[in-house]
Short mmCIF file of C-alpha atoms in Angstrom, two decimals:
data_model
loop_
_atom_site.label_atom_id
_atom_site.label_comp_id
_atom_site.label_asym_id
_atom_site.label_seq_id
_atom_site.Cartn_x
_atom_site.Cartn_y
_atom_site.Cartn_z
CA MET A 1 0.00 0.00 0.00
CA ASP A 2 1.65 3.22 -1.06
CA ASP A 3 0.39 6.71 -0.27
CA ALA A 4 -1.80 6.86 -3.35
CA THR A 5 -3.48 3.56 -2.47
CA ASP A 6 -3.82 4.67 1.15
CA THR A 7 -6.05 7.59 0.24
CA LEU A 8 -8.52 5.18 -1.40
CA ASP A 9 -8.30 2.37 1.14
CA PRO A 10 -11.32 2.41 3.51
CA LEU A 11 -9.41 0.87 6.44
CA ALA A 12 -6.59 3.40 6.08
CA VAL A 13 -9.20 6.16 5.94
CA ALA A 14 -10.86 4.73 9.09
CA GLU A 15 -7.52 4.86 10.93
CA ARG A 16 -6.93 8.45 9.85
CA TRP A 17 -10.42 9.48 10.93
CA MET A 18 -9.89 7.74 14.26
CA ASP A 19 -6.61 9.63 14.73
CA ASP A 20 -8.48 12.86 14.00
CA GLY A 21 -10.78 12.04 16.92
CA ARG A 22 -13.78 11.18 14.76
CA THR A 23 -16.19 8.40 15.74
CA VAL A 24 -16.22 5.73 13.07
CA ALA A 25 -18.33 2.73 12.09
CA VAL A 26 -17.03 -0.02 9.83
CA ALA A 27 -19.36 -1.99 7.53
CA THR A 28 -18.08 -5.23 6.03
CA VAL A 29 -19.63 -7.52 3.42
CA VAL A 30 -19.49 -10.92 5.15
CA GLU A 31 -21.66 -13.04 2.84
CA THR A 32 -23.01 -12.80 -0.69
CA TRP A 33 -25.42 -14.92 -2.70
CA GLY A 34 -26.01 -14.68 -6.41
CA SER A 35 -24.52 -11.80 -8.32
CA ALA A 36 -23.31 -9.30 -5.72
CA PRO A 37 -21.54 -6.16 -6.85
CA ARG A 38 -18.80 -6.15 -4.19
CA PRO A 39 -16.94 -9.22 -2.95
CA VAL A 40 -16.94 -10.57 0.60
CA GLY A 41 -14.52 -8.54 2.72
CA SER A 42 -15.34 -5.17 1.11
CA HIS A 43 -15.61 -2.23 3.48
CA LEU A 44 -17.59 0.96 3.84
CA VAL A 45 -16.50 3.26 6.66
CA ILE A 46 -18.80 5.93 8.06
CA ASP A 47 -18.29 8.71 10.60
CA ALA A 48 -20.76 10.26 13.03
CA ASP A 49 -21.50 13.08 10.57
CA GLY A 50 -22.45 10.66 7.83
CA ASN A 51 -19.23 11.05 5.83
CA PHE A 52 -18.37 7.76 4.20
CA HIS A 53 -15.69 6.05 2.17
CA GLY A 54 -15.58 2.73 0.30
CA SER A 55 -18.52 0.54 -0.74
CA VAL A 56 -20.44 -2.60 0.11
CA SER A 57 -22.52 -2.65 -3.08
CA GLY A 58 -22.61 -0.76 -6.33
CA GLY A 59 -24.19 2.19 -4.55
CA CYS A 60 -27.55 0.43 -4.08
CA VAL A 61 -27.61 -0.03 -0.30
CA GLU A 62 -24.98 2.41 0.95
CA GLY A 63 -27.63 4.93 1.98
CA ALA A 64 -29.33 2.39 4.25
CA VAL A 65 -26.02 1.29 5.77
CA ILE A 66 -25.02 4.89 6.49
CA THR A 67 -28.34 5.49 8.28
CA GLU A 68 -27.95 2.32 10.36
CA ALA A 69 -24.36 3.30 11.15
CA GLN A 70 -25.57 6.26 13.20
CA ASP A 71 -27.53 3.87 15.46
CA VAL A 72 -24.54 1.58 15.80
CA ILE A 73 -22.27 4.51 16.67
CA ASP A 74 -24.75 5.66 19.35
CA SER A 75 -25.48 2.24 20.81
CA CYS A 76 -21.99 0.67 20.38
CA GLU A 77 -23.87 -2.56 19.48
CA PRO A 78 -22.78 -4.26 16.27
CA ARG A 79 -25.53 -5.48 13.97
CA MET A 80 -25.96 -7.65 10.91
CA LEU A 81 -27.79 -6.15 7.96
CA GLU A 82 -29.20 -8.16 5.12
CA PHE A 83 -30.12 -6.90 1.70
CA GLY A 84 -31.62 -8.81 -1.17
CA VAL A 85 -34.48 -8.88 -3.62
CA ALA A 86 -36.55 -11.20 -1.40
CA ASP A 87 -36.50 -8.68 1.38
CA GLU A 88 -38.91 -5.79 1.65
CA THR A 89 -36.19 -3.38 2.73
CA ALA A 90 -34.16 -4.49 -0.25
CA TRP A 91 -37.08 -3.77 -2.54
CA ARG A 92 -36.91 -0.21 -1.27
CA VAL A 93 -33.13 0.24 -1.25
CA GLY A 94 -32.76 -2.24 -4.08
CA LEU A 95 -29.90 -4.49 -5.02
CA SER A 96 -30.79 -4.09 -8.66
CA CYS A 97 -28.40 -6.87 -9.65
CA GLY A 98 -30.67 -9.43 -7.97
CA GLY A 99 -28.06 -10.58 -5.47
CA ARG A 100 -28.28 -10.83 -1.72
CA ILE A 101 -25.67 -9.62 0.77
CA ARG A 102 -25.09 -9.62 4.52
CA VAL A 103 -23.25 -6.65 5.94
CA TYR A 104 -21.73 -6.62 9.41
CA LEU A 105 -21.79 -3.15 10.90
CA GLU A 106 -19.74 -2.27 13.97
CA ARG A 107 -18.40 0.74 15.76
CA LEU A 108 -14.66 1.29 15.85
CA GLY A 109 -13.61 1.38 19.51
CA MET B 1 -13.76 -3.29 16.04
CA ASP B 2 -10.86 -2.77 18.37
CA PRO B 3 -8.77 0.30 17.37
CA HIS B 4 -5.57 -1.64 18.14
CA CYS B 5 -6.69 -4.33 15.72
CA LEU B 6 -7.26 -1.75 12.99
CA ARG B 7 -3.80 -0.25 13.54
CA LYS B 8 -2.18 -3.68 13.55
CA LEU B 9 -4.11 -4.74 10.45
CA ASN B 10 -3.11 -1.63 8.50
CA ALA B 11 0.53 -1.91 9.63
CA GLU B 12 0.72 -5.53 8.47
CA ARG B 13 -0.88 -4.67 5.14
CA ARG B 14 1.58 -1.81 4.60
CA ALA B 15 4.44 -4.22 5.33
CA ARG B 16 3.06 -6.60 2.65
CA ARG B 17 2.38 -9.41 5.09
CA ALA B 18 -0.67 -11.66 4.75
CA VAL B 19 -3.14 -11.33 7.64
CA VAL B 20 -6.58 -12.55 8.60
CA SER B 21 -8.89 -10.25 10.49
CA LEU B 22 -11.03 -12.53 12.65
CA THR B 23 -14.38 -11.34 14.02
CA ASP B 24 -16.59 -13.32 16.38
CA LEU B 25 -20.02 -12.46 14.97
CA GLY B 26 -21.63 -13.42 18.28
CA ASP B 27 -19.94 -10.94 20.58
CA GLY B 28 -18.16 -8.67 18.06
CA ARG B 29 -14.68 -9.35 19.44
CA ASP B 30 -11.92 -9.34 16.89
CA ARG B 31 -8.26 -10.18 16.51
CA ILE B 32 -5.59 -10.04 13.83
CA VAL B 33 -3.89 -13.30 12.89
CA ARG B 34 -0.64 -13.30 10.93
CA GLU B 35 0.35 -16.13 8.62
CA ALA B 36 3.08 -17.14 11.07
CA ASP B 37 0.77 -17.14 14.12
CA ALA B 38 -0.32 -20.59 15.17
CA VAL B 39 -3.99 -20.96 16.10
CA VAL B 40 -4.89 -24.40 17.41
CA GLY B 41 -7.98 -26.49 16.74
CA PRO B 42 -10.68 -26.29 14.08
CA LEU B 43 -10.58 -22.48 14.02
CA GLY B 44 -6.85 -22.66 13.29
CA GLU B 45 -7.56 -25.04 10.42
CA ALA B 46 -10.16 -22.66 9.00
CA ILE B 47 -7.67 -19.79 9.23
CA THR B 48 -4.97 -21.82 7.48
CA ALA B 49 -7.43 -22.71 4.72
CA ALA B 50 -8.36 -19.03 4.35
CA PHE B 51 -4.71 -18.02 3.96
CA ARG B 52 -4.30 -20.72 1.32
CA SER B 53 -7.35 -19.86 -0.73
CA GLY B 54 -7.25 -16.11 -0.14
CA ARG B 55 -11.04 -16.25 0.23
CA SER B 56 -12.83 -14.37 2.98
CA GLY B 57 -16.00 -15.77 4.51
CA VAL B 58 -18.04 -16.88 7.48
CA VAL B 59 -17.11 -20.13 9.24
CA GLU B 60 -18.98 -22.00 11.95
CA VAL B 61 -16.67 -23.49 14.55
CA GLU B 62 -17.85 -25.24 17.71
CA GLY B 63 -21.19 -23.46 17.71
CA ARG B 64 -19.73 -20.01 17.11
CA SER B 65 -19.85 -17.97 13.96
CA TYR B 66 -16.71 -16.17 12.81
CA PHE B 67 -15.98 -13.88 9.90
CA LEU B 68 -12.51 -14.33 8.44
CA ASN B 69 -11.37 -11.44 6.29
CA VAL B 70 -8.23 -12.42 4.41
CA HIS B 71 -5.87 -9.64 3.42
CA LEU B 72 -3.20 -10.83 1.00
CA PRO B 73 -0.62 -8.32 -0.21
CA PRO B 74 -1.48 -6.94 -3.65
CA PRO B 75 0.65 -8.69 -6.27
CA ARG B 76 3.46 -6.63 -7.71
CA ILE B 77 5.93 -6.96 -10.53
CA VAL B 78 9.64 -6.19 -10.30
CA VAL B 79 11.17 -5.77 -13.74
CA ILE B 80 14.92 -6.07 -14.21
CA GLY B 81 15.76 -4.03 -17.29
CA ALA B 82 14.55 -0.61 -18.39
CA VAL B 83 14.07 -1.74 -21.98
CA HIS B 84 11.42 -1.18 -24.65
CA ILE B 85 9.32 -4.14 -23.41
CA SER B 86 9.35 -2.66 -19.88
CA GLN B 87 7.93 0.63 -21.14
CA ALA B 88 4.89 -1.19 -22.54
CA LEU B 89 4.66 -3.53 -19.55
CA ALA B 90 4.66 -0.64 -17.07
CA ALA B 91 1.58 0.89 -18.69
CA MET B 92 -0.28 -2.42 -18.98
CA ALA B 93 0.52 -3.63 -15.47
CA LYS B 94 -0.99 -0.47 -14.04
CA VAL B 95 -4.26 -1.08 -15.88
CA ALA B 96 -4.29 -4.71 -14.69
CA GLY B 97 -3.87 -3.61 -11.06
CA PHE B 98 -0.27 -4.56 -10.38
CA ASP B 99 2.27 -2.34 -8.65
CA LEU B 100 5.37 -2.30 -10.81
CA SER B 101 8.99 -1.29 -10.24
CA ILE B 102 11.85 -1.29 -12.72
CA VAL B 103 15.48 -1.83 -11.78
CA ASP B 104 18.35 -1.26 -14.20
CA PRO B 105 21.90 -0.12 -13.36
CA ARG B 106 22.44 1.15 -16.92
CA THR B 107 21.69 4.85 -16.62
CA ALA B 108 21.37 5.22 -20.39
CA PHE B 109 18.29 2.97 -20.23
CA ALA B 110 16.88 3.94 -16.83
CA THR B 111 15.91 7.52 -17.57
CA GLU B 112 13.00 9.49 -16.24
CA GLU B 113 12.21 10.58 -19.77
CA ARG B 114 11.65 7.01 -20.96
CA PHE B 115 9.71 6.02 -17.84
CA ALA B 116 7.72 9.04 -16.69
CA GLY B 117 5.54 8.21 -13.70
CA VAL B 118 7.06 4.74 -13.24
CA ASP B 119 8.86 3.59 -10.08
CA LEU B 120 12.34 3.33 -11.60
CA VAL B 121 15.62 2.62 -9.77
CA ALA B 122 18.90 3.11 -11.67
CA ASP B 123 21.01 0.79 -9.55
CA TRP B 124 22.26 -2.78 -9.37
CA PRO B 125 19.68 -5.41 -8.35
CA GLU B 126 22.19 -6.60 -5.70
CA ASP B 127 21.76 -3.26 -3.90
CA VAL B 128 18.10 -2.56 -4.68
CA LEU B 129 16.75 -5.96 -3.60
CA LYS B 130 18.48 -5.63 -0.24
CA GLN B 131 16.43 -2.51 0.44
CA ARG B 132 13.26 -3.85 -1.16
CA PRO B 133 13.18 -7.60 -0.66
CA LEU B 134 11.23 -9.87 -2.99
CA ASP B 135 8.40 -11.98 -1.55
CA ALA B 136 5.84 -14.63 -2.47
CA TYR B 137 3.46 -11.93 -3.76
CA THR B 138 6.00 -10.55 -6.21
CA ALA B 139 6.61 -11.52 -9.84
CA LEU B 140 10.14 -11.10 -11.12
CA VAL B 141 10.52 -10.29 -14.81
CA ALA B 142 14.14 -10.27 -16.00
CA VAL B 143 14.46 -8.74 -19.45
CA THR B 144 18.00 -7.36 -19.86
CA HIS B 145 19.30 -10.77 -21.07
CA ASP B 146 22.63 -9.70 -19.64
CA PRO B 147 23.75 -12.34 -17.13
CA LYS B 148 25.66 -9.72 -15.13
CA ILE B 149 22.35 -7.99 -14.40
CA ASP B 150 19.72 -10.76 -14.64
CA ASP B 151 21.28 -13.76 -12.89
CA PHE B 152 21.40 -12.40 -9.36
CA PRO B 153 17.75 -11.27 -9.20
CA ILE B 154 16.59 -14.55 -10.81
CA ARG B 155 18.38 -16.53 -8.10
CA THR B 156 17.06 -14.24 -5.38
CA ALA B 157 13.50 -14.52 -6.72
CA LEU B 158 13.61 -18.32 -6.73
CA GLU B 159 14.91 -18.31 -3.15
CA ALA B 160 12.24 -15.80 -2.05
CA GLY B 161 9.47 -17.97 -3.52
CA CYS B 162 8.25 -15.31 -5.97
CA PHE B 163 5.01 -16.54 -7.54
CA TYR B 164 6.47 -15.91 -10.97
CA VAL B 165 10.02 -15.80 -12.27
CA GLY B 166 10.39 -15.11 -15.98
CA ALA B 167 13.52 -14.47 -18.01
CA LEU B 168 13.90 -13.11 -21.52
CA GLY B 169 16.08 -14.97 -23.99
CA SER B 170 15.96 -17.70 -26.60
CA ARG B 171 16.06 -21.38 -25.68
CA LYS B 172 19.82 -21.32 -26.32
CA THR B 173 20.30 -18.30 -24.06
CA HIS B 174 18.22 -19.97 -21.40
CA ALA B 175 20.17 -23.24 -21.66
CA ARG B 176 23.35 -21.30 -20.92
CA ARG B 177 21.57 -19.55 -18.04
CA VAL B 178 20.52 -22.89 -16.57
CA GLU B 179 24.14 -24.08 -16.76
CA ARG B 180 25.36 -20.98 -14.92
CA LEU B 181 22.71 -21.32 -12.21
CA LEU B 182 23.48 -25.02 -11.73
CA GLY B 183 27.16 -24.11 -11.55
CA ALA B 184 26.33 -21.56 -8.85
CA GLY B 185 24.81 -24.39 -6.82
CA MET B 186 21.13 -23.75 -7.50
CA ASP B 187 18.71 -26.62 -7.19
CA ALA B 188 17.54 -28.01 -10.57
CA ALA B 189 13.90 -28.12 -9.42
CA ALA B 190 14.05 -24.43 -8.48
CA ILE B 191 15.57 -23.55 -11.86
CA GLU B 192 12.68 -25.40 -13.55
CA ARG B 193 10.37 -22.73 -12.15
CA ILE B 194 11.87 -20.08 -14.43
CA ARG B 195 9.49 -19.27 -17.27
CA ALA B 196 11.68 -19.09 -20.36
CA PRO B 197 11.36 -18.12 -23.10
CA ILE B 198 9.33 -15.52 -21.26
CA GLY B 199 5.60 -14.94 -21.87
CA LEU B 200 2.67 -17.05 -23.06
CA ASP B 201 3.18 -18.35 -26.57
CA ILE B 202 0.88 -16.05 -28.54
CA GLY B 203 3.35 -15.38 -31.34
CA ALA B 204 4.19 -11.97 -29.89
CA ALA B 205 6.56 -9.97 -32.10
CA SER B 206 6.68 -6.30 -31.05
CA PRO B 207 7.80 -5.13 -27.59
CA ALA B 208 4.18 -4.28 -26.70
CA GLU B 209 2.98 -7.73 -27.77
CA ILE B 210 5.73 -9.38 -25.74
CA ALA B 211 4.59 -7.27 -22.78
CA VAL B 212 1.04 -8.63 -23.24
CA ALA B 213 2.42 -12.19 -23.31
CA ILE B 214 4.43 -11.57 -20.14
CA LEU B 215 1.57 -9.92 -18.28
CA ALA B 216 -0.81 -12.75 -19.25
CA GLU B 217 1.71 -15.29 -17.98
CA VAL B 218 2.12 -13.37 -14.70
CA ILE B 219 -1.66 -13.28 -14.22
CA GLU B 220 -1.92 -16.99 -14.98
CA ALA B 221 0.83 -17.76 -12.47
CA PHE B 222 -0.89 -15.69 -9.80
CA ARG B 223 -4.40 -17.03 -10.27
CA ARG B 224 -3.38 -20.66 -10.73
CA ARG B 225 -1.09 -20.41 -7.70
CA GLU B 226 -4.11 -19.75 -5.53
CA LEU B 227 -5.93 -22.77 -6.93
CA ASN B 228 -2.85 -24.94 -6.44
CA ARG B 229 -2.42 -23.79 -2.89
CA GLY B 230 -6.12 -24.30 -2.20
CA ALA B 231 -5.88 -27.90 -3.37
CA ALA B 232 -2.73 -28.60 -1.37
#
């Protein structure tokens, strides 16, 4: 990871935000079924002001994850989110590719 | 996620060491496991398998659910020789997602003008590779076909377990190279790992076409390596 890569790397961004004293949540794709836009292990990091970096889908469910992240930051309780076409939430936020993903969302620290 | 874990994870990734970030999905506790760290029992076996395959995922072990996120160093290419082929290869490797460095002690070849924006070191491989050691996630591409420059990095790459070691030169040139390496005490099985003549056989003629053949062979070596390791 060189400096250029670092600026795009969600986990490096999370560490920088943490060092700046910002409260951070980390979302991680832990399981996928069917055609999912981002592979298992992909990260989206979110701060308490709703700034975010990285991705867990092709932009389809990030909005929902960012909203949930505020709850996780406040409560300090990690949670598992699931998105997919079979799910009513997913119909709203929409994984248009027809896949299904599970996203683990946790607070940093 | 524990802040110490994040710092450790990022430090290991910067140092190009393979790590698994392990999260207990039940209680949210996490830890960072390095390739060299021994973890006993079924969880240890799952971690070893994850390092081998490079695949992240959820595993169930003794009634608990864990997420294993595998972070393997991004593959990179070290090219010995700032030649015409390397100019084309540098541009293509970037598109294909490889970090690439070029080493050539001949200052007439290794010029900023010929390699704008490329990580280029105009020094002997003997000195450069001491500062920037090769590893299992590095491909070595030796294209000077000058034994004074190529032989040392080829030997070093085989010893470091580089996932790809390729050397430019005809079959005759390579036969002489093999003789020299055997004479220097290298193991015949290790020498067999050298891909020569370099590049997939696609009838490449121009420097750019040879660069395509080399890059394709590097990609093949990297992707197949994972399958081989997974089956081992």
